[in-house]
Short mmCIF file of C-alpha atoms and ligand atoms in Angstrom, two decimals:
data_model
loop_
_atom_site.label_atom_id
_atom_site.label_comp_id
_atom_site.label_asym_id
_atom_site.label_seq_id
_atom_site.Cartn_x
_atom_site.Cartn_y
_atom_site.Cartn_z
CA MET A 1 38.99 8.27 -0.91
CA ALA A 2 42.51 9.82 -1.11
CA ASP A 3 43.29 8.13 -4.49
CA LEU A 4 40.27 9.20 -6.40
CA ALA A 5 40.78 9.82 -10.21
CA SER A 6 40.60 13.50 -11.55
CA TYR A 7 37.26 12.64 -13.11
CA ALA A 8 35.74 11.03 -9.99
CA SER A 9 32.90 12.81 -8.03
CA HIS A 10 34.15 14.28 -4.76
CA SER A 11 31.69 14.86 -1.95
CA ASP A 12 33.65 18.07 -0.98
CA THR A 13 32.82 19.66 -4.41
CA SER A 14 29.23 18.39 -4.28
CA ARG A 15 26.67 20.75 -5.79
CA GLY A 16 24.95 20.37 -2.55
CA ARG A 17 21.53 19.68 -1.04
CA ARG A 18 18.26 21.53 -1.84
CA ILE A 19 18.19 22.69 1.89
CA ALA A 20 21.62 23.65 3.23
CA GLU A 21 22.73 21.57 6.10
CA ASP A 22 26.01 21.71 8.27
CA ALA A 23 28.61 19.23 6.98
CA PRO A 24 28.32 15.72 8.63
CA ALA A 25 30.89 15.04 11.27
CA GLY A 26 33.09 11.90 10.60
CA ARG A 27 31.60 10.93 7.36
CA SER A 28 31.25 12.36 3.87
CA GLU A 29 28.27 13.88 2.34
CA PHE A 30 27.66 10.84 -0.06
CA GLN A 31 28.07 8.50 2.88
CA ARG A 32 25.19 10.65 4.78
CA ASP A 33 23.19 10.11 1.65
CA ARG A 34 23.77 6.32 1.72
CA ASP A 35 22.85 6.18 5.50
CA ARG A 36 19.68 8.23 4.86
CA ILE A 37 18.58 5.87 2.19
CA ILE A 38 19.34 2.76 4.40
CA HIS A 39 17.15 4.32 7.29
CA SER A 40 14.41 5.17 4.89
CA THR A 41 10.93 3.48 5.18
CA ALA A 42 10.91 2.88 1.40
CA PHE A 43 13.99 1.03 1.57
CA ARG A 44 12.82 -1.45 4.22
CA ARG A 45 9.87 -1.99 2.15
CA LEU A 46 12.07 -3.28 -0.74
CA GLU A 47 12.15 -6.47 1.15
CA TYR A 48 8.49 -7.30 0.37
CA LYS A 49 8.59 -6.03 -3.30
CA THR A 50 9.44 -8.43 -6.19
CA GLN A 51 11.16 -8.14 -9.40
CA VAL A 52 9.66 -11.21 -11.32
CA PHE A 53 8.46 -13.60 -8.57
CA VAL A 54 5.69 -12.59 -6.11
CA ASN A 55 7.12 -12.35 -2.59
CA HIS A 56 5.08 -15.33 -1.25
CA GLU A 57 6.13 -17.59 -3.90
CA GLY A 58 9.35 -18.85 -2.02
CA ASP A 59 12.06 -17.54 0.42
CA LEU A 60 15.01 -18.10 -1.94
CA PHE A 61 13.93 -15.67 -4.62
CA ARG A 62 15.40 -12.16 -5.03
CA THR A 63 13.33 -9.24 -3.65
CA ARG A 64 14.02 -5.72 -4.63
CA LEU A 65 15.96 -5.36 -1.34
CA THR A 66 18.50 -8.28 -2.17
CA HIS A 67 18.60 -6.89 -5.67
CA SER A 68 19.63 -3.52 -4.72
CA ILE A 69 22.38 -4.89 -2.43
CA GLU A 70 23.74 -6.95 -5.28
CA VAL A 71 23.65 -3.99 -7.46
CA ALA A 72 25.39 -1.97 -4.78
CA GLN A 73 28.06 -4.71 -4.41
CA ILE A 74 28.83 -4.96 -8.08
CA ALA A 75 28.93 -1.21 -8.70
CA ARG A 76 31.21 -0.58 -5.60
CA SER A 77 33.69 -3.29 -6.86
CA ILE A 78 33.84 -1.53 -10.38
CA ALA A 79 34.00 1.91 -8.72
CA ARG A 80 36.97 0.84 -6.65
CA ARG A 81 38.85 -0.57 -9.41
CA LEU A 82 38.33 2.61 -11.51
CA HIS A 83 39.25 4.98 -8.44
CA LEU A 84 35.74 6.32 -8.52
CA ASN A 85 33.70 7.35 -5.41
CA GLU A 86 32.37 4.18 -3.83
CA ASP A 87 30.02 6.13 -1.53
CA LEU A 88 28.11 7.93 -4.44
CA THR A 89 27.70 4.89 -6.51
CA GLU A 90 26.64 2.78 -3.47
CA ALA A 91 23.86 5.44 -2.62
CA VAL A 92 22.78 5.56 -6.26
CA SER A 93 22.55 1.83 -6.30
CA LEU A 94 20.83 1.36 -3.03
CA ALA A 95 18.18 4.13 -3.89
CA HIS A 96 17.80 3.00 -7.60
CA ASP A 97 14.40 1.01 -7.01
CA LEU A 98 12.82 3.01 -4.23
CA GLY A 99 10.05 4.14 -6.36
CA HIS A 100 8.98 0.76 -7.66
CA THR A 101 5.47 -0.35 -7.33
CA PRO A 102 4.55 -3.69 -5.89
CA PHE A 103 4.47 -6.61 -8.47
CA GLY A 104 7.44 -5.64 -10.59
CA HIS A 105 6.95 -4.48 -13.99
CA ALA A 106 3.40 -5.57 -14.17
CA GLY A 107 2.64 -3.32 -11.27
CA GLN A 108 4.19 -0.30 -12.79
CA GLU A 109 2.64 -0.86 -16.17
CA ALA A 110 -0.76 -1.17 -14.52
CA LEU A 111 -0.28 2.00 -12.49
CA ASN A 112 0.98 3.85 -15.61
CA VAL A 113 -2.18 2.83 -17.54
CA CYS A 114 -4.47 4.11 -14.61
CA MET A 115 -2.50 7.30 -14.48
CA LYS A 116 -2.51 8.14 -18.25
CA ASP A 117 -4.70 11.13 -18.00
CA TYR A 118 -2.88 12.42 -14.91
CA GLY A 119 0.69 12.71 -16.01
CA GLY A 120 1.51 8.97 -16.12
CA PHE A 121 3.63 6.98 -13.61
CA GLU A 122 7.15 6.07 -14.03
CA HIS A 123 9.10 4.17 -11.43
CA ASN A 124 12.32 6.00 -12.00
CA LEU A 125 10.77 9.46 -11.36
CA GLN A 126 8.84 7.83 -8.51
CA SER A 127 12.19 7.10 -6.87
CA LEU A 128 13.22 10.74 -7.08
CA ARG A 129 9.81 11.67 -5.58
CA VAL A 130 10.34 9.27 -2.73
CA VAL A 131 13.82 10.87 -1.85
CA ASP A 132 12.77 14.45 -2.74
CA LEU A 133 9.26 14.40 -1.06
CA LEU A 134 7.57 11.43 0.18
CA GLU A 135 9.75 10.18 3.05
CA GLU A 136 8.49 11.91 6.19
CA ARG A 137 11.27 11.56 8.78
CA TYR A 138 12.98 14.74 9.26
CA ALA A 139 12.01 17.99 11.01
CA ALA A 140 13.53 20.45 8.76
CA PHE A 141 12.57 19.10 5.33
CA ASP A 142 10.30 16.72 3.39
CA GLY A 143 12.10 13.64 1.81
CA LEU A 144 15.76 12.88 2.53
CA ASN A 145 17.22 16.05 1.22
CA LEU A 146 20.06 14.23 -0.64
CA CYS A 147 23.00 15.66 -2.66
CA PHE A 148 22.47 16.70 -6.29
CA GLU A 149 24.83 14.04 -7.46
CA THR A 150 22.84 11.28 -5.73
CA ARG A 151 19.39 12.64 -6.97
CA GLU A 152 20.90 13.08 -10.50
CA GLY A 153 22.15 9.46 -10.42
CA ILE A 154 18.70 8.19 -9.37
CA LEU A 155 17.03 9.71 -12.30
CA LYS A 156 18.44 7.32 -15.07
CA HIS A 157 16.05 8.39 -17.74
CA CYS A 158 13.37 11.06 -18.21
CA SER A 159 11.28 12.63 -20.95
CA PRO A 160 11.99 16.24 -21.89
CA GLU A 161 8.71 17.29 -20.82
CA ASN A 162 9.17 15.76 -17.27
CA ALA A 163 12.86 17.06 -17.29
CA ALA A 164 11.77 20.54 -17.96
CA GLN A 165 9.54 20.40 -14.56
CA LEU A 166 12.31 18.93 -12.42
CA GLY A 167 14.85 21.83 -12.44
CA GLU A 168 18.62 21.34 -12.18
CA VAL A 169 18.27 17.59 -11.64
CA GLY A 170 16.59 17.23 -15.04
CA ALA A 171 18.82 19.67 -16.90
CA ARG A 172 21.26 17.23 -18.26
CA PHE A 173 18.27 15.55 -20.48
CA LEU A 174 17.65 18.98 -22.02
CA ASN A 175 21.47 19.72 -22.42
CA ASN A 176 22.35 16.21 -23.74
CA GLN A 177 24.86 15.46 -20.94
CA ARG A 178 25.67 12.40 -18.97
CA PRO A 179 25.65 11.91 -15.23
CA SER A 180 28.71 10.92 -13.13
CA LEU A 181 30.66 7.80 -13.88
CA GLU A 182 29.34 6.61 -10.43
CA ALA A 183 25.90 6.98 -11.73
CA GLN A 184 26.72 5.27 -15.07
CA ILE A 185 28.18 2.26 -13.31
CA ALA A 186 25.18 1.90 -10.91
CA ASN A 187 23.12 1.75 -14.09
CA LEU A 188 25.02 -1.12 -15.63
CA ALA A 189 25.59 -2.88 -12.29
CA ASP A 190 21.63 -2.99 -12.18
CA GLU A 191 21.64 -4.88 -15.44
CA ILE A 192 24.43 -7.16 -14.61
CA ALA A 193 22.66 -8.07 -11.26
CA TYR A 194 19.24 -8.62 -12.72
CA ASN A 195 20.18 -10.58 -15.77
CA ASN A 196 22.28 -13.02 -13.71
CA HIS A 197 19.89 -13.33 -10.63
CA ASP A 198 16.96 -13.98 -13.09
CA VAL A 199 18.97 -16.73 -14.51
CA ASP A 200 19.33 -18.20 -11.03
CA ASP A 201 15.90 -17.67 -9.76
CA GLY A 202 14.38 -18.69 -13.24
CA LEU A 203 16.28 -22.17 -12.93
CA ARG A 204 15.46 -22.62 -9.22
CA SER A 205 11.76 -22.15 -9.96
CA GLY A 206 11.91 -24.64 -12.74
CA LEU A 207 10.44 -22.13 -15.28
CA LEU A 208 13.79 -21.76 -16.90
CA THR A 209 15.83 -24.91 -18.03
CA LEU A 210 19.43 -25.47 -18.63
CA ASP A 211 18.46 -26.55 -22.15
CA GLN A 212 17.03 -23.28 -22.91
CA LEU A 213 20.18 -21.35 -21.63
CA SER A 214 22.51 -23.77 -23.58
CA GLU A 215 21.57 -21.56 -26.66
CA VAL A 216 22.86 -18.62 -24.89
CA ARG A 217 26.62 -18.20 -25.36
CA LEU A 218 27.38 -16.03 -22.27
CA PHE A 219 25.94 -18.89 -20.13
CA SER A 220 26.93 -21.89 -22.24
CA THR A 221 30.58 -21.01 -22.43
CA HIS A 222 30.96 -21.00 -18.74
CA LEU A 223 28.64 -23.92 -18.11
CA ASP A 224 31.04 -25.96 -20.36
CA GLU A 225 33.94 -24.61 -18.42
CA VAL A 226 32.60 -25.74 -15.16
CA ARG A 227 31.40 -29.06 -16.31
CA ALA A 228 34.82 -29.80 -17.92
CA ALA A 229 36.62 -28.69 -14.50
CA TYR A 230 34.18 -30.53 -12.14
CA PRO A 231 32.46 -33.41 -14.09
CA ASP A 232 30.75 -34.82 -10.86
CA LEU A 233 29.43 -31.61 -9.47
CA VAL A 234 25.74 -31.37 -8.61
CA ASP A 235 23.54 -29.11 -10.82
CA ARG A 236 22.95 -26.23 -8.07
CA ARG A 237 26.65 -25.82 -7.76
CA VAL A 238 27.21 -25.99 -11.44
CA VAL A 239 24.67 -23.23 -11.77
CA HIS A 240 26.19 -21.13 -9.20
CA GLU A 241 29.69 -21.51 -10.47
CA THR A 242 28.38 -20.72 -13.84
CA ILE A 243 26.62 -17.38 -12.88
CA ARG A 244 29.54 -16.17 -10.73
CA ARG A 245 31.84 -16.66 -13.79
CA MET A 246 29.18 -14.69 -15.88
CA ILE A 247 29.15 -11.97 -13.53
CA ASN A 248 32.96 -11.89 -13.31
CA THR A 249 33.16 -11.69 -17.18
CA LEU A 250 30.64 -8.89 -17.38
CA VAL A 251 32.32 -6.90 -14.60
CA SER A 252 35.87 -7.43 -16.15
CA ASP A 253 34.72 -6.49 -19.59
CA LEU A 254 33.02 -3.29 -18.58
CA ILE A 255 35.97 -2.19 -16.49
CA CYS A 256 38.23 -2.78 -19.55
CA GLU A 257 35.98 -1.11 -22.02
CA THR A 258 35.45 1.91 -19.60
CA GLU A 259 39.20 2.42 -19.22
CA SER A 260 39.70 2.35 -22.93
CA ASN A 261 36.85 4.85 -23.39
CA LEU A 262 38.36 7.24 -20.80
CA LYS A 263 41.62 7.15 -22.68
CA ARG A 264 39.86 7.24 -26.13
CA PHE A 265 37.75 10.41 -25.10
CA GLY A 266 40.72 12.12 -23.27
CA VAL A 267 38.62 12.40 -20.20
CA GLN A 268 40.35 14.49 -17.45
CA THR A 269 37.74 16.09 -15.26
CA LEU A 270 34.14 15.55 -14.18
CA SER A 271 33.04 18.15 -16.91
CA ASP A 272 34.62 16.07 -19.62
CA VAL A 273 32.52 13.09 -18.23
CA ARG A 274 29.38 15.09 -18.37
CA ASN A 275 30.07 16.28 -22.02
CA ALA A 276 31.50 13.05 -23.62
CA SER A 277 29.01 10.33 -24.76
CA ALA A 278 28.59 7.34 -22.37
CA ILE A 279 31.79 6.12 -21.17
CA VAL A 280 30.82 3.29 -18.87
CA ALA A 281 29.99 0.48 -21.22
CA PHE A 282 30.32 -3.20 -22.25
CA SER A 283 32.45 -3.99 -25.26
CA ALA A 284 30.46 -4.60 -28.44
CA GLU A 285 31.06 -8.34 -28.04
CA LEU A 286 29.65 -8.68 -24.49
CA GLN A 287 26.84 -6.24 -25.25
CA GLU A 288 25.64 -8.73 -28.04
CA GLN A 289 26.09 -11.68 -25.77
CA ASN A 290 24.10 -9.92 -23.02
CA ARG A 291 21.35 -8.92 -25.63
CA VAL A 292 20.97 -12.70 -26.38
CA LEU A 293 20.63 -13.59 -22.64
CA LYS A 294 17.97 -10.82 -22.17
CA ALA A 295 16.11 -12.21 -25.14
CA CYS A 296 16.15 -15.81 -23.72
CA LEU A 297 14.91 -14.42 -20.32
CA ARG A 298 12.18 -12.51 -22.12
CA THR A 299 10.82 -15.60 -24.14
CA ASN A 300 11.12 -18.16 -21.55
CA LEU A 301 10.83 -16.58 -18.17
CA TYR A 302 9.01 -13.15 -18.20
CA ARG A 303 6.57 -14.57 -20.65
CA HIS A 304 6.20 -17.97 -19.09
CA TYR A 305 2.42 -18.54 -18.68
CA ARG A 306 2.79 -18.76 -14.91
CA VAL A 307 4.66 -15.45 -14.67
CA MET A 308 1.80 -14.08 -16.98
CA ARG A 309 -0.89 -15.34 -14.71
CA MET A 310 0.72 -13.55 -11.68
CA SER A 311 1.08 -10.41 -13.87
CA ALA A 312 -2.52 -10.38 -14.77
CA LYS A 313 -3.49 -10.56 -11.18
CA ALA A 314 -1.22 -8.00 -10.25
CA ARG A 315 -2.69 -5.71 -12.81
CA ARG A 316 -6.24 -6.38 -11.63
CA ILE A 317 -5.21 -5.60 -7.90
CA ILE A 318 -3.63 -2.22 -8.88
CA SER A 319 -6.39 -1.21 -11.20
CA ASP A 320 -9.09 -2.17 -8.70
CA LEU A 321 -7.26 -0.33 -5.94
CA PHE A 322 -6.78 2.82 -7.98
CA ALA A 323 -10.49 2.94 -9.29
CA ALA A 324 -11.92 2.46 -5.70
CA PHE A 325 -9.61 5.34 -4.32
CA MET A 326 -10.38 7.69 -7.08
CA GLU A 327 -14.20 7.16 -6.72
CA ASP A 328 -13.94 7.56 -2.97
CA PRO A 329 -10.95 9.34 -1.55
CA ARG A 330 -12.39 8.91 2.01
CA LEU A 331 -11.17 5.23 1.76
CA LEU A 332 -7.45 6.62 1.67
CA PRO A 333 -5.59 6.68 5.11
CA PRO A 334 -5.36 10.15 6.53
CA GLN A 335 -2.16 11.42 5.33
CA PHE A 336 -2.89 10.37 1.69
CA ALA A 337 -6.52 11.67 1.95
CA HIS A 338 -4.88 14.93 2.79
CA HIS A 339 -2.80 15.11 -0.33
CA ALA A 340 -5.68 13.87 -2.43
CA GLU A 341 -7.44 17.19 -1.72
CA ALA A 342 -4.69 18.97 -3.89
CA ASP A 343 -4.16 16.19 -6.43
CA ARG A 344 -6.20 13.00 -6.14
CA ALA A 345 -4.63 11.01 -8.73
CA ARG A 346 -1.03 11.69 -7.63
CA ALA A 347 -2.00 10.97 -3.88
CA VAL A 348 -3.69 7.63 -5.04
CA ALA A 349 -0.60 6.70 -7.19
CA ASP A 350 1.82 7.52 -4.29
CA TYR A 351 -0.01 5.37 -1.95
CA ILE A 352 -0.35 2.47 -4.32
CA ALA A 353 3.24 2.71 -5.42
CA GLY A 354 4.48 2.51 -1.83
CA MET A 355 2.75 -0.71 -1.05
CA THR A 356 4.44 -3.95 -0.80
CA ASP A 357 3.15 -7.11 -2.62
CA ARG A 358 1.57 -8.48 0.35
CA TYR A 359 0.15 -5.19 1.51
CA ALA A 360 -1.60 -4.55 -1.93
CA ILE A 361 -3.07 -8.19 -1.74
CA ARG A 362 -4.41 -7.47 1.76
CA GLU A 363 -5.66 -3.92 0.99
CA HIS A 364 -7.40 -5.42 -2.12
CA ARG A 365 -9.17 -7.94 0.28
CA ARG A 366 -10.01 -5.28 2.83
CA ILE A 367 -11.69 -3.19 0.27
CA PHE A 368 -13.34 -5.67 -2.02
CA ALA A 369 -13.95 -8.94 0.11
CA VAL A 370 -17.42 -8.64 1.67
CA GLU A 371 -16.54 -11.43 3.98
CA GLU A 372 -13.61 -9.60 5.33
CA ILE A 373 -14.18 -8.32 8.86
CA GLN A 374 -10.82 -6.53 9.56
CA VAL A 375 -10.94 -3.34 7.36
MG1 LIG B 401 16.94 -2.36 -10.47
#
């Protein structure tokens, strides 16, 4: 990390942890954060949580775990090229989805509806809650006691009402400031990762077709290139070659645009980063192409009737479970039942949000299926 840029985050000058700890031996503070995230329970559960497809639909589809690893890979490549802190961007990337409910966005929307009279539910805030509070592993503190910079990076968006309750980690939303470049990179690496792997998974599932994607310039330019260079290549390889070119194009464009913004805004220090407008960005041209790709995914994949059916089931499972636990918190496992004494709705939401797809399905069966013997 010797050749970090003057505006990079440094773990030696971190704003520290909420509970002071001795400096780690042989690794940096941000490496320690990354390591704690990887060893957390919530991180392991990402393997059985989905983005678009439910976990049991097939072994080849992305889960939140493989998604998070892809985000970290893309973010680290960008950070290295820009002489930024790879460890911090990796920690933020690996933690960014820890608060996700089972069943992707359908699950998060359902839980938010259930929680509307109790402060709502937001996966991004929940990720922070996981690392600040819910992991129970260490003797001296709840949560993972991560550095300020990692926590701030995890909190991508936040309403002013919520920010006001979060103390220093929410302050930037009230002061109109930006987080570190490392956090900004993790945020856009997330977008690059999911747009591209949803194309891949969408095509593999057969819900999305090459015909639909031929309307999307970001895809079709690269598809034509691959077909011209390798006329006899089988479709699976054509798709992979196309997607890897798309990722490359987006990453290169982002690096180029970010470098030009750094110059344009005269950024020298971390404080310049925080006070400038967003620096890590795509060019206007690629941003537009990306928007068209997202619209295509929304229309043809996320709203496909088979995905909608799965989402409807997910909503039912989440709202049934929420209602059952709210009505009778004695059905909760002991550690959540204990928390429910202070705040029943939040304890129920924490329990449900922590479930994997298959655990939620089984729990639903255990509670509602009268023929189920194992409870
Ligand atoms: Mg994500």
